[in-house]
């Protein structure tokens, strides 16, 4: 009797252990199924372009560290030359940029986006285009970083014609931001206008001083002339004074 009871108890415990193990396995399987896959970063992509620019009406600096001088609120025109070294068609969709403080490199202002249209280049072709920038900066030194926005036209055509294939192949047709070599700007102090209040105050001070000196000089000179005239008048002798009284008229 006791043997049967012990056998039944052992059988019950063994079955309970198996169920517990199975339950843990189910929970673990559920947990593993709920785990999100670790996202993989896309490899860095680059674009093979040769881009140079010059500033209109300015000589190129002798070295990259030499600044180019500008006046406040001067309009600057950048003339670009771009060579497409890619094996696909590209288009320039816009230009922008950023101005940083010199030498700290802190952002001062963004150059607003300027849209470009119908600027396409096949492989090994050359493009020329321009960008206008208004130098609205305080006097000082700055870095100018122009930026070109380029689209892979071949990829854009695939995305447009077959978006499903583009998604499968992970084809990216978004514009790429290409930063061009920087230029150091030197914004000079503005020349003082004759209508500038500060300049007018200086003129007023000079006029007051000149007027005061003129008054002092004229006043002093007038007194001297009066004294000389008085001296001449008092020192003048009557030519008939030496004559005897009977001969005086």
PDB file of C-alpha atoms in Angstrom:
ATOM      1  CA  UNK A   1       0.000   0.000   0.000  1.00  0.00           C
ATOM      2  CA  UNK A   2       2.730   2.408   1.006  1.00  0.00           C
ATOM      3  CA  UNK A   3       4.744   1.366  -2.041  1.00  0.00           C
ATOM      4  CA  UNK A   4       1.855   2.204  -4.333  1.00  0.00           C
ATOM      5  CA  UNK A   5       1.388   5.550  -2.587  1.00  0.00           C
ATOM      6  CA  UNK A   6       5.074   6.428  -2.986  1.00  0.00           C
ATOM      7  CA  UNK A   7       5.037   5.378  -6.619  1.00  0.00           C
ATOM      8  CA  UNK A   8       2.011   7.530  -7.302  1.00  0.00           C
ATOM      9  CA  UNK A   9       3.617  10.498  -5.517  1.00  0.00           C
ATOM     10  CA  UNK A  10       6.847  10.197  -7.489  1.00  0.00           C
ATOM     11  CA  UNK A  11       4.922   9.919 -10.740  1.00  0.00           C
ATOM     12  CA  UNK A  12       2.911  13.040  -9.865  1.00  0.00           C
ATOM     13  CA  UNK A  13       6.044  15.049  -9.026  1.00  0.00           C
ATOM     14  CA  UNK A  14       7.812  13.979 -12.208  1.00  0.00           C
ATOM     15  CA  UNK A  15       4.828  14.983 -14.327  1.00  0.00           C
ATOM     16  CA  UNK A  16       4.631  18.315 -12.513  1.00  0.00           C
ATOM     17  CA  UNK A  17       8.332  18.966 -13.190  1.00  0.00           C
ATOM     18  CA  UNK A  18       7.935  18.214 -16.872  1.00  0.00           C
ATOM     19  CA  UNK A  19       5.022  20.624 -17.106  1.00  0.00           C
ATOM     20  CA  UNK A  20       7.010  23.320 -15.318  1.00  0.00           C
ATOM     21  CA  UNK A  21       9.915  22.884 -17.711  1.00  0.00           C
ATOM     22  CA  UNK A  22       7.571  22.992 -20.662  1.00  0.00           C
ATOM     23  CA  UNK A  23       5.933  26.107 -19.272  1.00  0.00           C
ATOM     24  CA  UNK A  24       9.306  27.811 -18.902  1.00  0.00           C
ATOM     25  CA  UNK A  25      10.172  26.789 -22.414  1.00  0.00           C
ATOM     26  CA  UNK A  26       6.957  28.316 -23.717  1.00  0.00           C
ATOM     27  CA  UNK A  27       7.560  31.554 -21.848  1.00  0.00           C
ATOM     28  CA  UNK A  28      11.119  31.710 -23.122  1.00  0.00           C
ATOM     29  CA  UNK A  29       9.986  31.009 -26.649  1.00  0.00           C
ATOM     30  CA  UNK A  30       7.391  33.763 -26.399  1.00  0.00           C
ATOM     31  CA  UNK A  31      10.002  36.183 -25.040  1.00  0.00           C
ATOM     32  CA  UNK A  32      12.428  35.324 -27.829  1.00  0.00           C
ATOM     33  CA  UNK A  33       9.708  35.857 -30.416  1.00  0.00           C
ATOM     34  CA  UNK A  34       8.860  39.270 -28.946  1.00  0.00           C
ATOM     35  CA  UNK A  35      12.448  40.535 -29.078  1.00  0.00           C
ATOM     36  CA  UNK A  36      12.863  43.236 -31.721  1.00  0.00           C
ATOM     37  CA  UNK A  37      15.703  42.773 -34.189  1.00  0.00           C
ATOM     38  CA  UNK A  38      18.661  45.082 -33.654  1.00  0.00           C
ATOM     39  CA  UNK A  39      18.626  47.706 -36.413  1.00  0.00           C
ATOM     40  CA  UNK A  40      21.689  47.798 -38.581  1.00  0.00           C
ATOM     41  CA  UNK A  41      23.094  51.150 -39.621  1.00  0.00           C
ATOM     42  CA  UNK A  42      23.317  51.920 -43.296  1.00  0.00           C
ATOM     43  CA  UNK A  43      26.862  52.275 -44.531  1.00  0.00           C
ATOM     44  CA  UNK A  44      28.107  55.820 -45.076  1.00  0.00           C
ATOM     45  CA  UNK A  45      27.588  56.904 -48.655  1.00  0.00           C
ATOM     46  CA  UNK A  46      29.702  59.450 -50.475  1.00  0.00           C
ATOM     47  CA  UNK A  47      29.389  61.198 -53.791  1.00  0.00           C
ATOM     48  CA  UNK A  48      32.259  61.672 -56.206  1.00  0.00           C
ATOM     49  CA  UNK A  49      32.161  65.260 -57.444  1.00  0.00           C
ATOM     50  CA  UNK A  50      34.764  67.937 -58.119  1.00  0.00           C
ATOM     51  CA  UNK A  51      33.404  71.318 -57.014  1.00  0.00           C
ATOM     52  CA  UNK A  52      35.298  74.606 -57.057  1.00  0.00           C
ATOM     53  CA  UNK A  53      34.065  78.177 -56.854  1.00  0.00           C
ATOM     54  CA  UNK A  54      35.361  81.711 -57.064  1.00  0.00           C
ATOM     55  CA  UNK A  55      33.965  84.952 -55.711  1.00  0.00           C
ATOM     56  CA  UNK A  56      33.032  87.460 -58.376  1.00  0.00           C
ATOM     57  CA  UNK A  57      35.078  90.701 -58.406  1.00  0.00           C
ATOM     58  CA  UNK A  58      37.534  89.276 -55.879  1.00  0.00           C
ATOM     59  CA  UNK A  59      40.986  87.805 -56.374  1.00  0.00           C
ATOM     60  CA  UNK A  60      41.477  84.293 -55.062  1.00  0.00           C
ATOM     61  CA  UNK A  61      43.404  84.244 -51.761  1.00  0.00           C
ATOM     62  CA  UNK A  62      47.034  83.167 -51.929  1.00  0.00           C
ATOM     63  CA  UNK A  63      46.409  80.507 -49.256  1.00  0.00           C
ATOM     64  CA  UNK A  64      43.220  79.033 -47.747  1.00  0.00           C
ATOM     65  CA  UNK A  65      43.945  80.897 -44.495  1.00  0.00           C
ATOM     66  CA  UNK A  66      44.010  84.344 -46.152  1.00  0.00           C
ATOM     67  CA  UNK A  67      40.737  86.256 -45.679  1.00  0.00           C
ATOM     68  CA  UNK A  68      38.772  88.084 -48.355  1.00  0.00           C
ATOM     69  CA  UNK A  69      37.469  91.511 -47.337  1.00  0.00           C
ATOM     70  CA  UNK A  70      33.851  92.627 -47.765  1.00  0.00           C
ATOM     71  CA  UNK A  71      31.697  95.541 -46.695  1.00  0.00           C
ATOM     72  CA  UNK A  72      28.590  95.161 -44.576  1.00  0.00           C
ATOM     73  CA  UNK A  73      25.447  94.243 -46.551  1.00  0.00           C
ATOM     74  CA  UNK A  74      27.520  93.624 -49.674  1.00  0.00           C
ATOM     75  CA  UNK A  75      26.071  91.232 -52.249  1.00  0.00           C
ATOM     76  CA  UNK A  76      28.459  88.358 -52.971  1.00  0.00           C
ATOM     77  CA  UNK A  77      28.222  86.164 -56.057  1.00  0.00           C
ATOM     78  CA  UNK A  78      29.742  82.661 -55.993  1.00  0.00           C
ATOM     79  CA  UNK A  79      30.546  81.120 -59.389  1.00  0.00           C
ATOM     80  CA  UNK A  80      30.630  77.291 -59.225  1.00  0.00           C
ATOM     81  CA  UNK A  81      32.160  74.722 -61.540  1.00  0.00           C
ATOM     82  CA  UNK A  82      31.097  71.108 -60.891  1.00  0.00           C
ATOM     83  CA  UNK A  83      32.395  67.937 -62.568  1.00  0.00           C
ATOM     84  CA  UNK A  84      30.312  64.764 -62.213  1.00  0.00           C
ATOM     85  CA  UNK A  85      32.660  61.843 -61.528  1.00  0.00           C
ATOM     86  CA  UNK A  86      29.797  59.493 -60.683  1.00  0.00           C
ATOM     87  CA  UNK A  87      28.642  56.714 -63.010  1.00  0.00           C
ATOM     88  CA  UNK A  88      25.074  58.040 -62.905  1.00  0.00           C
ATOM     89  CA  UNK A  89      23.199  61.193 -63.858  1.00  0.00           C
ATOM     90  CA  UNK A  90      22.907  63.870 -61.191  1.00  0.00           C
ATOM     91  CA  UNK A  91      20.998  67.118 -60.777  1.00  0.00           C
ATOM     92  CA  UNK A  92      21.599  70.203 -58.643  1.00  0.00           C
ATOM     93  CA  UNK A  93      18.360  70.924 -56.806  1.00  0.00           C
ATOM     94  CA  UNK A  94      19.565  73.848 -54.694  1.00  0.00           C
ATOM     95  CA  UNK A  95      22.295  75.722 -52.866  1.00  0.00           C
ATOM     96  CA  UNK A  96      22.565  76.907 -49.275  1.00  0.00           C
ATOM     97  CA  UNK A  97      25.296  77.082 -46.667  1.00  0.00           C
ATOM     98  CA  UNK A  98      26.307  78.276 -43.243  1.00  0.00           C
ATOM     99  CA  UNK A  99      28.459  81.032 -41.750  1.00  0.00           C
ATOM    100  CA  UNK A 100      30.528  80.274 -38.648  1.00  0.00           C
ATOM    101  CA  UNK A 101      32.468  82.542 -36.331  1.00  0.00           C
ATOM    102  CA  UNK A 102      36.249  82.664 -36.712  1.00  0.00           C
ATOM    103  CA  UNK A 103      38.184  80.973 -35.166  1.00  0.00           C
ATOM    104  CA  UNK A 104      35.764  79.288 -32.712  1.00  0.00           C
ATOM    105  CA  UNK A 105      33.595  77.748 -35.447  1.00  0.00           C
ATOM    106  CA  UNK A 106      30.279  78.534 -33.729  1.00  0.00           C
ATOM    107  CA  UNK A 107      27.260  78.838 -35.995  1.00  0.00           C
ATOM    108  CA  UNK A 108      26.354  82.471 -36.732  1.00  0.00           C
ATOM    109  CA  UNK A 109      23.695  82.188 -39.426  1.00  0.00           C
ATOM    110  CA  UNK A 110      22.329  79.880 -42.106  1.00  0.00           C
ATOM    111  CA  UNK A 111      22.383  80.770 -45.776  1.00  0.00           C
ATOM    112  CA  UNK A 112      18.838  80.348 -47.031  1.00  0.00           C
ATOM    113  CA  UNK A 113      18.091  77.620 -49.558  1.00  0.00           C
ATOM    114  CA  UNK A 114      18.078  78.713 -53.166  1.00  0.00           C
ATOM    115  CA  UNK A 115      16.275  76.379 -55.547  1.00  0.00           C
ATOM    116  CA  UNK A 116      17.895  75.351 -58.828  1.00  0.00           C
ATOM    117  CA  UNK A 117      16.025  74.046 -61.851  1.00  0.00           C
ATOM    118  CA  UNK A 118      17.078  72.040 -64.906  1.00  0.00           C
ATOM    119  CA  UNK A 119      20.683  71.593 -63.793  1.00  0.00           C
ATOM    120  CA  UNK A 120      21.615  68.071 -64.908  1.00  0.00           C
ATOM    121  CA  UNK A 121      24.984  66.446 -65.519  1.00  0.00           C
ATOM    122  CA  UNK A 122      25.736  63.069 -67.036  1.00  0.00           C
ATOM    123  CA  UNK A 123      28.885  61.180 -66.001  1.00  0.00           C
ATOM    124  CA  UNK A 124      32.047  63.239 -66.667  1.00  0.00           C
ATOM    125  CA  UNK A 125      30.013  66.298 -67.627  1.00  0.00           C
ATOM    126  CA  UNK A 126      30.629  69.787 -66.208  1.00  0.00           C
ATOM    127  CA  UNK A 127      28.075  72.188 -64.776  1.00  0.00           C
ATOM    128  CA  UNK A 128      28.420  75.894 -64.049  1.00  0.00           C
ATOM    129  CA  UNK A 129      26.007  77.812 -61.837  1.00  0.00           C
ATOM    130  CA  UNK A 130      25.898  80.739 -59.413  1.00  0.00           C
ATOM    131  CA  UNK A 131      24.819  81.544 -55.873  1.00  0.00           C
ATOM    132  CA  UNK A 132      23.988  85.001 -54.511  1.00  0.00           C
ATOM    133  CA  UNK A 133      24.674  85.766 -50.836  1.00  0.00           C
ATOM    134  CA  UNK A 134      23.993  89.002 -48.934  1.00  0.00           C
ATOM    135  CA  UNK A 135      26.707  89.618 -46.321  1.00  0.00           C
ATOM    136  CA  UNK A 136      24.539  90.928 -43.475  1.00  0.00           C
ATOM    137  CA  UNK A 137      27.119  90.467 -40.716  1.00  0.00           C
ATOM    138  CA  UNK A 138      28.744  92.518 -37.995  1.00  0.00           C
ATOM    139  CA  UNK A 139      32.372  93.557 -38.630  1.00  0.00           C
ATOM    140  CA  UNK A 140      34.761  90.705 -37.892  1.00  0.00           C
ATOM    141  CA  UNK A 141      36.090  87.398 -39.244  1.00  0.00           C
ATOM    142  CA  UNK A 142      33.922  84.473 -40.362  1.00  0.00           C
ATOM    143  CA  UNK A 143      34.004  81.101 -42.129  1.00  0.00           C
ATOM    144  CA  UNK A 144      31.803  80.733 -45.200  1.00  0.00           C
ATOM    145  CA  UNK A 145      30.732  77.126 -45.906  1.00  0.00           C
ATOM    146  CA  UNK A 146      28.683  76.830 -49.134  1.00  0.00           C
ATOM    147  CA  UNK A 147      26.525  73.729 -49.551  1.00  0.00           C
ATOM    148  CA  UNK A 148      25.283  72.059 -52.749  1.00  0.00           C
ATOM    149  CA  UNK A 149      22.200  69.813 -52.740  1.00  0.00           C
ATOM    150  CA  UNK A 150      22.612  66.988 -55.275  1.00  0.00           C
ATOM    151  CA  UNK A 151      20.188  64.281 -56.380  1.00  0.00           C
ATOM    152  CA  UNK A 152      21.026  60.956 -58.021  1.00  0.00           C
ATOM    153  CA  UNK A 153      18.765  61.190 -61.055  1.00  0.00           C
ATOM    154  CA  UNK A 154      19.211  57.511 -61.946  1.00  0.00           C
ATOM    155  CA  UNK A 155      17.996  56.467 -58.495  1.00  0.00           C
ATOM    156  CA  UNK A 156      15.194  59.030 -58.615  1.00  0.00           C
ATOM    157  CA  UNK A 157      13.959  57.582 -61.911  1.00  0.00           C
ATOM    158  CA  UNK A 158      13.890  54.054 -60.434  1.00  0.00           C
ATOM    159  CA  UNK A 159      11.992  55.238 -57.353  1.00  0.00           C
ATOM    160  CA  UNK A 160       9.489  57.067 -59.533  1.00  0.00           C
ATOM    161  CA  UNK A 161       8.904  54.214 -62.007  1.00  0.00           C
ATOM    162  CA  UNK A 162       9.143  51.217 -59.665  1.00  0.00           C
ATOM    163  CA  UNK A 163       8.876  52.173 -55.977  1.00  0.00           C
ATOM    164  CA  UNK A 164       8.542  48.527 -54.855  1.00  0.00           C
ATOM    165  CA  UNK A 165      11.838  47.586 -56.499  1.00  0.00           C
ATOM    166  CA  UNK A 166      13.459  50.676 -55.031  1.00  0.00           C
ATOM    167  CA  UNK A 167      12.354  49.617 -51.558  1.00  0.00           C
ATOM    168  CA  UNK A 168      13.632  46.074 -52.041  1.00  0.00           C
ATOM    169  CA  UNK A 169      16.965  47.252 -53.400  1.00  0.00           C
ATOM    170  CA  UNK A 170      17.143  50.010 -50.749  1.00  0.00           C
ATOM    171  CA  UNK A 171      17.674  52.673 -53.390  1.00  0.00           C
ATOM    172  CA  UNK A 172      18.016  56.147 -51.903  1.00  0.00           C
ATOM    173  CA  UNK A 173      16.973  59.072 -54.092  1.00  0.00           C
ATOM    174  CA  UNK A 174      16.952  61.776 -51.425  1.00  0.00           C
ATOM    175  CA  UNK A 175      19.166  64.817 -52.124  1.00  0.00           C
ATOM    176  CA  UNK A 176      22.699  64.681 -50.719  1.00  0.00           C
ATOM    177  CA  UNK A 177      24.150  67.730 -48.991  1.00  0.00           C
ATOM    178  CA  UNK A 178      27.657  68.374 -50.287  1.00  0.00           C
ATOM    179  CA  UNK A 179      29.714  70.890 -48.279  1.00  0.00           C
ATOM    180  CA  UNK A 180      32.241  72.829 -50.366  1.00  0.00           C
ATOM    181  CA  UNK A 181      35.597  74.183 -49.182  1.00  0.00           C
ATOM    182  CA  UNK A 182      35.318  77.132 -46.825  1.00  0.00           C
ATOM    183  CA  UNK A 183      36.422  80.735 -47.362  1.00  0.00           C
ATOM    184  CA  UNK A 184      37.458  83.138 -44.597  1.00  0.00           C
ATOM    185  CA  UNK A 185      35.560  86.432 -44.721  1.00  0.00           C
ATOM    186  CA  UNK A 186      36.734  89.723 -43.244  1.00  0.00           C
ATOM    187  CA  UNK A 187      33.804  92.111 -42.768  1.00  0.00           C
ATOM    188  CA  UNK A 188      35.270  95.598 -42.506  1.00  0.00           C
ATOM    189  CA  UNK A 189      34.071  98.501 -40.385  1.00  0.00           C
ATOM    190  CA  UNK A 190      31.733 100.751 -42.409  1.00  0.00           C
ATOM    191  CA  UNK A 191      32.909 104.202 -43.472  1.00  0.00           C
ATOM    192  CA  UNK A 192      31.293 106.970 -41.438  1.00  0.00           C
ATOM    193  CA  UNK A 193      28.609 108.862 -43.376  1.00  0.00           C
ATOM    194  CA  UNK A 194      28.296 112.646 -43.161  1.00  0.00           C
ATOM    195  CA  UNK A 195      24.690 112.063 -42.042  1.00  0.00           C
ATOM    196  CA  UNK A 196      25.744 109.707 -39.266  1.00  0.00           C
ATOM    197  CA  UNK A 197      24.681 111.199 -35.873  1.00  0.00           C
ATOM    198  CA  UNK A 198      28.110 110.466 -34.442  1.00  0.00           C
ATOM    199  CA  UNK A 199      29.779 112.238 -37.336  1.00  0.00           C
ATOM    200  CA  UNK A 200      27.344 115.170 -37.081  1.00  0.00           C
ATOM    201  CA  UNK A 201      28.133 115.554 -33.389  1.00  0.00           C
ATOM    202  CA  UNK A 202      31.846 115.687 -34.211  1.00  0.00           C
ATOM    203  CA  UNK A 203      31.153 118.334 -36.844  1.00  0.00           C
ATOM    204  CA  UNK A 204      29.115 120.361 -34.335  1.00  0.00           C
ATOM    205  CA  UNK A 205      31.915 120.220 -31.768  1.00  0.00           C
ATOM    206  CA  UNK A 206      34.448 121.374 -34.365  1.00  0.00           C
ATOM    207  CA  UNK A 207      32.175 124.259 -35.409  1.00  0.00           C
ATOM    208  CA  UNK A 208      31.656 125.335 -31.795  1.00  0.00           C
ATOM    209  CA  UNK A 209      35.396 125.284 -31.130  1.00  0.00           C
ATOM    210  CA  UNK A 210      36.129 127.163 -34.358  1.00  0.00           C
ATOM    211  CA  UNK A 211      33.433 129.721 -33.562  1.00  0.00           C
ATOM    212  CA  UNK A 212      34.756 130.220 -30.056  1.00  0.00           C
ATOM    213  CA  UNK A 213      38.311 130.709 -31.265  1.00  0.00           C
ATOM    214  CA  UNK A 214      37.155 133.129 -33.972  1.00  0.00           C
ATOM    215  CA  UNK A 215      35.132 135.156 -31.481  1.00  0.00           C
ATOM    216  CA  UNK A 216      38.025 135.273 -29.038  1.00  0.00           C
ATOM    217  CA  UNK A 217      40.455 136.313 -31.764  1.00  0.00           C
ATOM    218  CA  UNK A 218      38.167 138.960 -33.239  1.00  0.00           C
ATOM    219  CA  UNK A 219      37.223 140.302 -29.834  1.00  0.00           C
ATOM    220  CA  UNK A 220      40.826 140.522 -28.739  1.00  0.00           C
ATOM    221  CA  UNK A 221      41.935 142.042 -32.054  1.00  0.00           C
ATOM    222  CA  UNK A 222      39.145 144.610 -31.872  1.00  0.00           C
ATOM    223  CA  UNK A 223      40.203 145.719 -28.412  1.00  0.00           C
ATOM    224  CA  UNK A 224      43.826 146.100 -29.532  1.00  0.00           C
ATOM    225  CA  UNK A 225      42.799 148.224 -32.513  1.00  0.00           C
ATOM    226  CA  UNK A 226      40.648 150.412 -30.281  1.00  0.00           C
ATOM    227  CA  UNK A 227      43.488 150.910 -27.828  1.00  0.00           C
ATOM    228  CA  UNK A 228      45.876 151.795 -30.665  1.00  0.00           C
ATOM    229  CA  UNK A 229      43.418 154.291 -32.074  1.00  0.00           C
ATOM    230  CA  UNK A 230      42.906 155.834 -28.665  1.00  0.00           C
ATOM    231  CA  UNK A 231      46.659 156.041 -28.196  1.00  0.00           C
ATOM    232  CA  UNK A 232      47.045 157.671 -31.580  1.00  0.00           C
ATOM    233  CA  UNK A 233      44.262 160.127 -30.822  1.00  0.00           C
ATOM    234  CA  UNK A 234      45.625 161.111 -27.427  1.00  0.00           C
ATOM    235  CA  UNK A 235      49.198 161.308 -28.671  1.00  0.00           C
ATOM    236  CA  UNK A 236      48.437 163.556 -31.658  1.00  0.00           C
ATOM    237  CA  UNK A 237      49.808 167.139 -31.357  1.00  0.00           C
ATOM    238  CA  UNK A 238      48.350 170.305 -32.820  1.00  0.00           C
ATOM    239  CA  UNK A 239      50.674 171.620 -35.595  1.00  0.00           C
ATOM    240  CA  UNK A 240      49.840 175.227 -34.556  1.00  0.00           C
ATOM    241  CA  UNK A 241      50.820 174.588 -30.973  1.00  0.00           C
ATOM    242  CA  UNK A 242      54.346 176.048 -31.359  1.00  0.00           C
ATOM    243  CA  UNK A 243      53.152 179.324 -32.772  1.00  0.00           C
ATOM    244  CA  UNK A 244      52.833 182.363 -30.522  1.00  0.00           C
ATOM    245  CA  UNK A 245      49.315 183.129 -29.355  1.00  0.00           C
ATOM    246  CA  UNK A 246      48.949 186.190 -31.581  1.00  0.00           C
ATOM    247  CA  UNK A 247      49.502 184.053 -34.691  1.00  0.00           C
ATOM    248  CA  UNK A 248      47.037 181.294 -33.771  1.00  0.00           C
ATOM    249  CA  UNK A 249      43.716 181.454 -35.456  1.00  0.00           C
TER     250      UNK A 249
END
